[in-house]
Amino acid sequence: MGAHVGDRPIEGGYVAIGWPAIGDLTKIAPDREAFKAALIAAYPDKKAGAVPVDAGSMFKFLHEIQAGDIVVYPSKADRMVNIGRFTGEAVYVEGDPDEYPTRQKVEWLKHVPRDEFSQAALHEIGSFLTMFRVRRYANEFLAKINLAAPVRITTPAEALADQQDEIADDDTATVSAAIQAEASTSDFIIKRLMTELSGHQFEEFIAHLLECMGYTARVTPKSGDGGVDVIAHMDPLGFQPPIVKVQCKRTTGQTPRPDVDQLLGTLGDGEYGLFINLGSFARGAVELERNRAKLRLINGEQFVDLIFEHYAKLSPRYRALIPLKQIFVPDLQQE
């Protein structure tokens, strides 16, 4: 599911798949060939190499998932890895606004920031495939819900089915590699900021980044700041509005609305509030931003984008902290 779904799958207790043009997938005969035929009929321009991959995802989503199976859902909206248990109920929601009308109901058990997993485990769940079995690092995810991976022997038929589902056309494989490269880089940057900087050093880094963006910025004293960590302005002395008051939270979790309210309470005439974290913001905080012209929230993904944009201007010590080199990857999703 794309980032546009927000937290609706978590609030609604489900995971879902798309292909809305096919209609109700639950009405298709429980046979892989039937799913292939339905896919080709609804999407005649789909590349031949992608048909078995997509059809296999649909078939497994509806006919291989059992009640009690564990699901790992990495959310693109908030950088959380959500772990739950399938209830065994598949439903079709006609006219789903997110265009993921086929759902499997889930009882969510835990929501874990991405930085709590190894990079190898994150890479395994970063596949471009809609649905697949976590094999090599299943223990890492199960340990978060106090379970051990069962000893399971894959039959030859299951191995062949998995192999068939992983066959993709070159463009699909290229998109998958590009997405994984971007996700791995974001994970690397956020882990470095979390592990190598203290809270106060993180504030200094944000002040420096704002200076790279053209502001004059200073970190406030460690105590008595009233929730304001950095003050930024466009004129050298800081007398002319607008004045930007920044709160910095070095966390990969979800920042609640009361924290954002505290920042808003410090604003006077000609002052704006900027709240930066490495995770995400609760729905109430996001709704507050929509209704406050003087408030801007920057989550982990957006913060990483700012670092990419201004990386060349960072001081040598910060480039050493986050060593990156520029590469170009195909952007086939834009076609």
mmCIF file with all atom_site columns, C-alpha atoms in Angstrom, residues 46-210:
data_model
loop_
_atom_site.group_PDB
_atom_site.id
_atom_site.type_symbol
_atom_site.label_atom_id
_atom_site.label_alt_id
_atom_site.label_comp_id
_atom_site.label_asym_id
_atom_site.label_entity_id
_atom_site.label_seq_id
_atom_site.pdbx_PDB_ins_code
_atom_site.Cartn_x
_atom_site.Cartn_y
_atom_site.Cartn_z
_atom_site.occupancy
_atom_site.B_iso_or_equiv
_atom_site.pdbx_formal_charge
_atom_site.auth_seq_id
_atom_site.auth_comp_id
_atom_site.auth_asym_id
_atom_site.auth_atom_id
_atom_site.pdbx_PDB_model_num
ATOM 1   C CA . LYS A 1 46  ? 0.190   -5.116  -18.564 1.00 0.00 ? 46  LYS A CA 1
ATOM 2   C CA . LYS A 1 47  ? 3.576   -6.561  -19.457 1.00 0.00 ? 47  LYS A CA 1
ATOM 3   C CA . ALA A 1 48  ? 3.635   -10.327 -19.800 1.00 0.00 ? 48  ALA A CA 1
ATOM 4   C CA . GLY A 1 49  ? 6.406   -10.757 -17.232 1.00 0.00 ? 49  GLY A CA 1
ATOM 5   C CA . ALA A 1 50  ? 4.378   -8.966  -14.563 1.00 0.00 ? 50  ALA A CA 1
ATOM 6   C CA . VAL A 1 51  ? 1.222   -11.058 -14.992 1.00 0.00 ? 51  VAL A CA 1
ATOM 7   C CA . PRO A 1 52  ? 2.323   -14.151 -13.010 1.00 0.00 ? 52  PRO A CA 1
ATOM 8   C CA . VAL A 1 53  ? 3.769   -11.923 -10.261 1.00 0.00 ? 53  VAL A CA 1
ATOM 9   C CA . ASP A 1 54  ? 0.580   -9.907  -9.771  1.00 0.00 ? 54  ASP A CA 1
ATOM 10  C CA . ALA A 1 55  ? -1.743  -12.873 -10.205 1.00 0.00 ? 55  ALA A CA 1
ATOM 11  C CA . GLY A 1 56  ? 0.313   -14.831 -7.692  1.00 0.00 ? 56  GLY A CA 1
ATOM 12  C CA . SER A 1 57  ? 0.036   -11.990 -5.175  1.00 0.00 ? 57  SER A CA 1
ATOM 13  C CA . MET A 1 58  ? -3.755  -11.927 -5.530  1.00 0.00 ? 58  MET A CA 1
ATOM 14  C CA . PHE A 1 59  ? -4.061  -15.692 -5.215  1.00 0.00 ? 59  PHE A CA 1
ATOM 15  C CA . LYS A 1 60  ? -1.879  -15.891 -2.111  1.00 0.00 ? 60  LYS A CA 1
ATOM 16  C CA . PHE A 1 61  ? -3.573  -12.895 -0.493  1.00 0.00 ? 61  PHE A CA 1
ATOM 17  C CA . LEU A 1 62  ? -6.988  -14.519 -0.770  1.00 0.00 ? 62  LEU A CA 1
ATOM 18  C CA . HIS A 1 63  ? -6.329  -18.249 -0.610  1.00 0.00 ? 63  HIS A CA 1
ATOM 19  C CA . GLU A 1 64  ? -3.081  -18.919 1.260   1.00 0.00 ? 64  GLU A CA 1
ATOM 20  C CA . ILE A 1 65  ? -3.473  -16.594 4.246   1.00 0.00 ? 65  ILE A CA 1
ATOM 21  C CA . GLN A 1 66  ? -4.922  -18.382 7.262   1.00 0.00 ? 66  GLN A CA 1
ATOM 22  C CA . ALA A 1 67  ? -6.398  -17.069 10.488  1.00 0.00 ? 67  ALA A CA 1
ATOM 23  C CA . GLY A 1 68  ? -3.571  -16.678 12.991  1.00 0.00 ? 68  GLY A CA 1
ATOM 24  C CA . ASP A 1 69  ? -0.839  -16.052 10.400  1.00 0.00 ? 69  ASP A CA 1
ATOM 25  C CA . ILE A 1 70  ? 1.460   -13.143 11.231  1.00 0.00 ? 70  ILE A CA 1
ATOM 26  C CA . VAL A 1 71  ? 1.648   -10.120 8.921   1.00 0.00 ? 71  VAL A CA 1
ATOM 27  C CA . VAL A 1 72  ? 4.479   -7.566  8.692   1.00 0.00 ? 72  VAL A CA 1
ATOM 28  C CA . TYR A 1 73  ? 3.380   -4.291  7.110   1.00 0.00 ? 73  TYR A CA 1
ATOM 29  C CA . PRO A 1 74  ? 6.034   -1.575  6.648   1.00 0.00 ? 74  PRO A CA 1
ATOM 30  C CA . SER A 1 75  ? 4.073   1.664   6.469   1.00 0.00 ? 75  SER A CA 1
ATOM 31  C CA . LYS A 1 76  ? 5.396   4.231   4.007   1.00 0.00 ? 76  LYS A CA 1
ATOM 32  C CA . ALA A 1 77  ? 3.436   7.022   5.695   1.00 0.00 ? 77  ALA A CA 1
ATOM 33  C CA . ASP A 1 78  ? 5.172   6.984   9.083   1.00 0.00 ? 78  ASP A CA 1
ATOM 34  C CA . ARG A 1 79  ? 8.250   4.714   8.806   1.00 0.00 ? 79  ARG A CA 1
ATOM 35  C CA . MET A 1 80  ? 6.749   2.193   11.217  1.00 0.00 ? 80  MET A CA 1
ATOM 36  C CA . VAL A 1 81  ? 6.875   -1.585  10.891  1.00 0.00 ? 81  VAL A CA 1
ATOM 37  C CA . ASN A 1 82  ? 3.440   -2.834  11.911  1.00 0.00 ? 82  ASN A CA 1
ATOM 38  C CA . ILE A 1 83  ? 3.105   -6.450  13.071  1.00 0.00 ? 83  ILE A CA 1
ATOM 39  C CA . GLY A 1 84  ? -0.243  -8.157  13.446  1.00 0.00 ? 84  GLY A CA 1
ATOM 40  C CA . ARG A 1 85  ? -2.235  -11.358 13.178  1.00 0.00 ? 85  ARG A CA 1
ATOM 41  C CA . PHE A 1 86  ? -4.658  -12.170 10.364  1.00 0.00 ? 86  PHE A CA 1
ATOM 42  C CA . THR A 1 87  ? -8.216  -12.924 11.502  1.00 0.00 ? 87  THR A CA 1
ATOM 43  C CA . GLY A 1 88  ? -8.999  -14.927 8.373   1.00 0.00 ? 88  GLY A CA 1
ATOM 44  C CA . GLU A 1 89  ? -11.675 -12.538 7.064   1.00 0.00 ? 89  GLU A CA 1
ATOM 45  C CA . ALA A 1 90  ? -11.309 -11.287 3.490   1.00 0.00 ? 90  ALA A CA 1
ATOM 46  C CA . VAL A 1 91  ? -13.663 -8.547  2.302   1.00 0.00 ? 91  VAL A CA 1
ATOM 47  C CA . TYR A 1 92  ? -14.209 -6.422  -0.795  1.00 0.00 ? 92  TYR A CA 1
ATOM 48  C CA . VAL A 1 93  ? -14.851 -2.692  -0.261  1.00 0.00 ? 93  VAL A CA 1
ATOM 49  C CA . GLU A 1 94  ? -16.357 -1.267  -3.424  1.00 0.00 ? 94  GLU A CA 1
ATOM 50  C CA . GLY A 1 95  ? -15.238 2.268   -4.238  1.00 0.00 ? 95  GLY A CA 1
ATOM 51  C CA . ASP A 1 96  ? -12.368 2.266   -1.748  1.00 0.00 ? 96  ASP A CA 1
ATOM 52  C CA . PRO A 1 97  ? -10.904 5.811   -2.011  1.00 0.00 ? 97  PRO A CA 1
ATOM 53  C CA . ASP A 1 98  ? -7.337  4.510   -1.785  1.00 0.00 ? 98  ASP A CA 1
ATOM 54  C CA . GLU A 1 99  ? -7.964  2.042   -4.642  1.00 0.00 ? 99  GLU A CA 1
ATOM 55  C CA . TYR A 1 100 ? -7.081  -0.959  -2.470  1.00 0.00 ? 100 TYR A CA 1
ATOM 56  C CA . PRO A 1 101 ? -10.541 -2.565  -2.360  1.00 0.00 ? 101 PRO A CA 1
ATOM 57  C CA . THR A 1 102 ? -9.623  -6.134  -1.360  1.00 0.00 ? 102 THR A CA 1
ATOM 58  C CA . ARG A 1 103 ? -8.818  -6.417  2.339   1.00 0.00 ? 103 ARG A CA 1
ATOM 59  C CA . GLN A 1 104 ? -7.714  -8.974  4.862   1.00 0.00 ? 104 GLN A CA 1
ATOM 60  C CA . LYS A 1 105 ? -8.716  -8.121  8.426   1.00 0.00 ? 105 LYS A CA 1
ATOM 61  C CA . VAL A 1 106 ? -5.814  -7.825  10.904  1.00 0.00 ? 106 VAL A CA 1
ATOM 62  C CA . GLU A 1 107 ? -5.498  -7.601  14.671  1.00 0.00 ? 107 GLU A CA 1
ATOM 63  C CA . TRP A 1 108 ? -2.512  -5.289  15.114  1.00 0.00 ? 108 TRP A CA 1
ATOM 64  C CA . LEU A 1 109 ? -0.153  -6.379  17.876  1.00 0.00 ? 109 LEU A CA 1
ATOM 65  C CA . LYS A 1 110 ? 2.734   -3.902  17.766  1.00 0.00 ? 110 LYS A CA 1
ATOM 66  C CA . HIS A 1 111 ? 4.056   -0.889  15.857  1.00 0.00 ? 111 HIS A CA 1
ATOM 67  C CA . VAL A 1 112 ? 7.851   -0.646  15.811  1.00 0.00 ? 112 VAL A CA 1
ATOM 68  C CA . PRO A 1 113 ? 10.094  2.132   14.408  1.00 0.00 ? 113 PRO A CA 1
ATOM 69  C CA . ARG A 1 114 ? 12.240  0.965   11.492  1.00 0.00 ? 114 ARG A CA 1
ATOM 70  C CA . ASP A 1 115 ? 15.481  1.829   13.281  1.00 0.00 ? 115 ASP A CA 1
ATOM 71  C CA . GLU A 1 116 ? 14.888  -1.024  15.758  1.00 0.00 ? 116 GLU A CA 1
ATOM 72  C CA . PHE A 1 117 ? 15.574  -3.604  13.034  1.00 0.00 ? 117 PHE A CA 1
ATOM 73  C CA . SER A 1 118 ? 18.788  -4.579  11.280  1.00 0.00 ? 118 SER A CA 1
ATOM 74  C CA . GLN A 1 119 ? 19.383  -3.178  7.817   1.00 0.00 ? 119 GLN A CA 1
ATOM 75  C CA . ALA A 1 120 ? 19.326  -6.711  6.423   1.00 0.00 ? 120 ALA A CA 1
ATOM 76  C CA . ALA A 1 121 ? 15.863  -7.350  7.880   1.00 0.00 ? 121 ALA A CA 1
ATOM 77  C CA . LEU A 1 122 ? 14.581  -4.042  6.505   1.00 0.00 ? 122 LEU A CA 1
ATOM 78  C CA . HIS A 1 123 ? 15.990  -4.937  3.104   1.00 0.00 ? 123 HIS A CA 1
ATOM 79  C CA . GLU A 1 124 ? 14.086  -8.227  3.121   1.00 0.00 ? 124 GLU A CA 1
ATOM 80  C CA . ILE A 1 125 ? 10.730  -6.531  3.721   1.00 0.00 ? 125 ILE A CA 1
ATOM 81  C CA . GLY A 1 126 ? 11.507  -3.774  1.206   1.00 0.00 ? 126 GLY A CA 1
ATOM 82  C CA . SER A 1 127 ? 10.588  -5.842  -1.835  1.00 0.00 ? 127 SER A CA 1
ATOM 83  C CA . PHE A 1 128 ? 8.491   -4.216  -4.545  1.00 0.00 ? 128 PHE A CA 1
ATOM 84  C CA . LEU A 1 129 ? 6.304   -7.331  -4.582  1.00 0.00 ? 129 LEU A CA 1
ATOM 85  C CA . THR A 1 130 ? 2.825   -6.843  -3.144  1.00 0.00 ? 130 THR A CA 1
ATOM 86  C CA . MET A 1 131 ? 3.008   -9.923  -0.943  1.00 0.00 ? 131 MET A CA 1
ATOM 87  C CA . PHE A 1 132 ? 5.742   -12.390 -0.100  1.00 0.00 ? 132 PHE A CA 1
ATOM 88  C CA . ARG A 1 133 ? 6.932   -14.651 2.708   1.00 0.00 ? 133 ARG A CA 1
ATOM 89  C CA . VAL A 1 134 ? 9.543   -13.306 5.152   1.00 0.00 ? 134 VAL A CA 1
ATOM 90  C CA . ARG A 1 135 ? 12.094  -16.088 5.454   1.00 0.00 ? 135 ARG A CA 1
ATOM 91  C CA . ARG A 1 136 ? 15.634  -15.089 6.419   1.00 0.00 ? 136 ARG A CA 1
ATOM 92  C CA . TYR A 1 137 ? 14.895  -12.565 9.159   1.00 0.00 ? 137 TYR A CA 1
ATOM 93  C CA . ALA A 1 138 ? 11.500  -13.716 10.407  1.00 0.00 ? 138 ALA A CA 1
ATOM 94  C CA . ASN A 1 139 ? 12.902  -14.114 13.925  1.00 0.00 ? 139 ASN A CA 1
ATOM 95  C CA . GLU A 1 140 ? 13.637  -10.381 14.179  1.00 0.00 ? 140 GLU A CA 1
ATOM 96  C CA . PHE A 1 141 ? 10.016  -9.485  13.554  1.00 0.00 ? 141 PHE A CA 1
ATOM 97  C CA . LEU A 1 142 ? 8.506   -12.273 15.635  1.00 0.00 ? 142 LEU A CA 1
ATOM 98  C CA . ALA A 1 143 ? 10.726  -11.380 18.594  1.00 0.00 ? 143 ALA A CA 1
ATOM 99  C CA . LYS A 1 144 ? 8.982   -7.986  18.770  1.00 0.00 ? 144 LYS A CA 1
ATOM 100 C CA . ILE A 1 145 ? 5.728   -9.782  19.639  1.00 0.00 ? 145 ILE A CA 1
ATOM 101 C CA . ASN A 1 146 ? 7.435   -12.378 21.843  1.00 0.00 ? 146 ASN A CA 1
ATOM 102 C CA . LEU A 1 147 ? 7.127   -15.254 19.397  1.00 0.00 ? 147 LEU A CA 1
ATOM 103 C CA . ALA A 1 148 ? 9.737   -17.609 17.972  1.00 0.00 ? 148 ALA A CA 1
ATOM 104 C CA . ALA A 1 149 ? 9.823   -18.590 14.321  1.00 0.00 ? 149 ALA A CA 1
ATOM 105 C CA . PRO A 1 150 ? 8.315   -22.064 13.861  1.00 0.00 ? 150 PRO A CA 1
ATOM 106 C CA . VAL A 1 151 ? 10.330  -24.803 12.248  1.00 0.00 ? 151 VAL A CA 1
ATOM 107 C CA . ARG A 1 152 ? 8.746   -25.048 8.823   1.00 0.00 ? 152 ARG A CA 1
ATOM 108 C CA . ILE A 1 153 ? 9.779   -27.186 5.884   1.00 0.00 ? 153 ILE A CA 1
ATOM 109 C CA . THR A 1 154 ? 8.948   -25.718 2.498   1.00 0.00 ? 154 THR A CA 1
ATOM 110 C CA . THR A 1 155 ? 7.533   -28.321 0.138   1.00 0.00 ? 155 THR A CA 1
ATOM 111 C CA . PRO A 1 156 ? 8.773   -28.501 -3.476  1.00 0.00 ? 156 PRO A CA 1
ATOM 112 C CA . ALA A 1 157 ? 5.390   -27.218 -4.689  1.00 0.00 ? 157 ALA A CA 1
ATOM 113 C CA . GLU A 1 158 ? 5.592   -24.172 -2.393  1.00 0.00 ? 158 GLU A CA 1
ATOM 114 C CA . ALA A 1 159 ? 9.150   -23.449 -3.451  1.00 0.00 ? 159 ALA A CA 1
ATOM 115 C CA . LEU A 1 160 ? 8.141   -23.581 -7.119  1.00 0.00 ? 160 LEU A CA 1
ATOM 116 C CA . ALA A 1 161 ? 5.176   -21.262 -6.498  1.00 0.00 ? 161 ALA A CA 1
ATOM 117 C CA . ASP A 1 162 ? 7.397   -18.744 -4.707  1.00 0.00 ? 162 ASP A CA 1
ATOM 118 C CA . GLN A 1 163 ? 9.946   -18.899 -7.519  1.00 0.00 ? 163 GLN A CA 1
ATOM 119 C CA . GLN A 1 164 ? 7.237   -18.268 -10.118 1.00 0.00 ? 164 GLN A CA 1
ATOM 120 C CA . ASP A 1 165 ? 5.899   -15.291 -8.164  1.00 0.00 ? 165 ASP A CA 1
ATOM 121 C CA . GLU A 1 166 ? 9.337   -13.719 -8.043  1.00 0.00 ? 166 GLU A CA 1
ATOM 122 C CA . ILE A 1 167 ? 9.736   -13.764 -11.831 1.00 0.00 ? 167 ILE A CA 1
ATOM 123 C CA . ALA A 1 168 ? 9.228   -10.216 -13.047 1.00 0.00 ? 168 ALA A CA 1
ATOM 124 C CA . ASP A 1 169 ? 9.897   -8.219  -16.169 1.00 0.00 ? 169 ASP A CA 1
ATOM 125 C CA . ASP A 1 170 ? 13.066  -6.124  -16.230 1.00 0.00 ? 170 ASP A CA 1
ATOM 126 C CA . ASP A 1 171 ? 11.287  -2.824  -15.571 1.00 0.00 ? 171 ASP A CA 1
ATOM 127 C CA . THR A 1 172 ? 9.523   -4.173  -12.471 1.00 0.00 ? 172 THR A CA 1
ATOM 128 C CA . ALA A 1 173 ? 12.791  -5.556  -11.143 1.00 0.00 ? 173 ALA A CA 1
ATOM 129 C CA . THR A 1 174 ? 14.484  -2.207  -11.814 1.00 0.00 ? 174 THR A CA 1
ATOM 130 C CA . VAL A 1 175 ? 11.784  -0.277  -9.946  1.00 0.00 ? 175 VAL A CA 1
ATOM 131 C CA . SER A 1 176 ? 12.161  -2.650  -7.006  1.00 0.00 ? 176 SER A CA 1
ATOM 132 C CA . ALA A 1 177 ? 15.921  -2.110  -6.867  1.00 0.00 ? 177 ALA A CA 1
ATOM 133 C CA . ALA A 1 178 ? 15.523  1.682   -7.044  1.00 0.00 ? 178 ALA A CA 1
ATOM 134 C CA . ILE A 1 179 ? 12.953  1.734   -4.239  1.00 0.00 ? 179 ILE A CA 1
ATOM 135 C CA . GLN A 1 180 ? 15.145  -0.432  -2.018  1.00 0.00 ? 180 GLN A CA 1
ATOM 136 C CA . ALA A 1 181 ? 18.162  1.813   -2.639  1.00 0.00 ? 181 ALA A CA 1
ATOM 137 C CA . GLU A 1 182 ? 16.220  4.906   -1.598  1.00 0.00 ? 182 GLU A CA 1
ATOM 138 C CA . ALA A 1 183 ? 14.726  3.218   1.476   1.00 0.00 ? 183 ALA A CA 1
ATOM 139 C CA . SER A 1 184 ? 18.100  1.847   2.589   1.00 0.00 ? 184 SER A CA 1
ATOM 140 C CA . THR A 1 185 ? 19.679  5.291   2.321   1.00 0.00 ? 185 THR A CA 1
ATOM 141 C CA . SER A 1 186 ? 16.907  6.882   4.383   1.00 0.00 ? 186 SER A CA 1
ATOM 142 C CA . ASP A 1 187 ? 17.253  4.161   7.022   1.00 0.00 ? 187 ASP A CA 1
ATOM 143 C CA . PHE A 1 188 ? 21.020  4.700   7.132   1.00 0.00 ? 188 PHE A CA 1
ATOM 144 C CA . ILE A 1 189 ? 20.710  8.470   7.609   1.00 0.00 ? 189 ILE A CA 1
ATOM 145 C CA . ILE A 1 190 ? 18.122  8.243   10.374  1.00 0.00 ? 190 ILE A CA 1
ATOM 146 C CA . LYS A 1 191 ? 20.058  5.532   12.224  1.00 0.00 ? 191 LYS A CA 1
ATOM 147 C CA . ARG A 1 192 ? 23.217  7.663   12.098  1.00 0.00 ? 192 ARG A CA 1
ATOM 148 C CA . LEU A 1 193 ? 21.382  10.687  13.501  1.00 0.00 ? 193 LEU A CA 1
ATOM 149 C CA . MET A 1 194 ? 19.854  8.546   16.240  1.00 0.00 ? 194 MET A CA 1
ATOM 150 C CA . THR A 1 195 ? 23.023  6.758   17.304  1.00 0.00 ? 195 THR A CA 1
ATOM 151 C CA . GLU A 1 196 ? 25.759  9.347   16.741  1.00 0.00 ? 196 GLU A CA 1
ATOM 152 C CA . LEU A 1 197 ? 24.112  12.534  18.009  1.00 0.00 ? 197 LEU A CA 1
ATOM 153 C CA . SER A 1 198 ? 22.799  13.520  21.422  1.00 0.00 ? 198 SER A CA 1
ATOM 154 C CA . GLY A 1 199 ? 19.591  15.506  21.679  1.00 0.00 ? 199 GLY A CA 1
ATOM 155 C CA . HIS A 1 200 ? 21.478  18.809  21.883  1.00 0.00 ? 200 HIS A CA 1
ATOM 156 C CA . GLN A 1 201 ? 23.792  17.821  19.010  1.00 0.00 ? 201 GLN A CA 1
ATOM 157 C CA . PHE A 1 202 ? 20.723  17.022  16.927  1.00 0.00 ? 202 PHE A CA 1
ATOM 158 C CA . GLU A 1 203 ? 19.465  20.558  17.570  1.00 0.00 ? 203 GLU A CA 1
ATOM 159 C CA . GLU A 1 204 ? 22.826  21.922  16.421  1.00 0.00 ? 204 GLU A CA 1
ATOM 160 C CA . PHE A 1 205 ? 22.615  19.833  13.261  1.00 0.00 ? 205 PHE A CA 1
ATOM 161 C CA . ILE A 1 206 ? 19.146  21.203  12.481  1.00 0.00 ? 206 ILE A CA 1
ATOM 162 C CA . ALA A 1 207 ? 20.377  24.772  13.058  1.00 0.00 ? 207 ALA A CA 1
ATOM 163 C CA . HIS A 1 208 ? 23.233  24.099  10.635  1.00 0.00 ? 208 HIS A CA 1
ATOM 164 C CA . LEU A 1 209 ? 20.855  22.635  8.045   1.00 0.00 ? 209 LEU A CA 1
ATOM 165 C CA . LEU A 1 210 ? 18.648  25.721  8.306   1.00 0.00 ? 210 LEU A CA 1
#
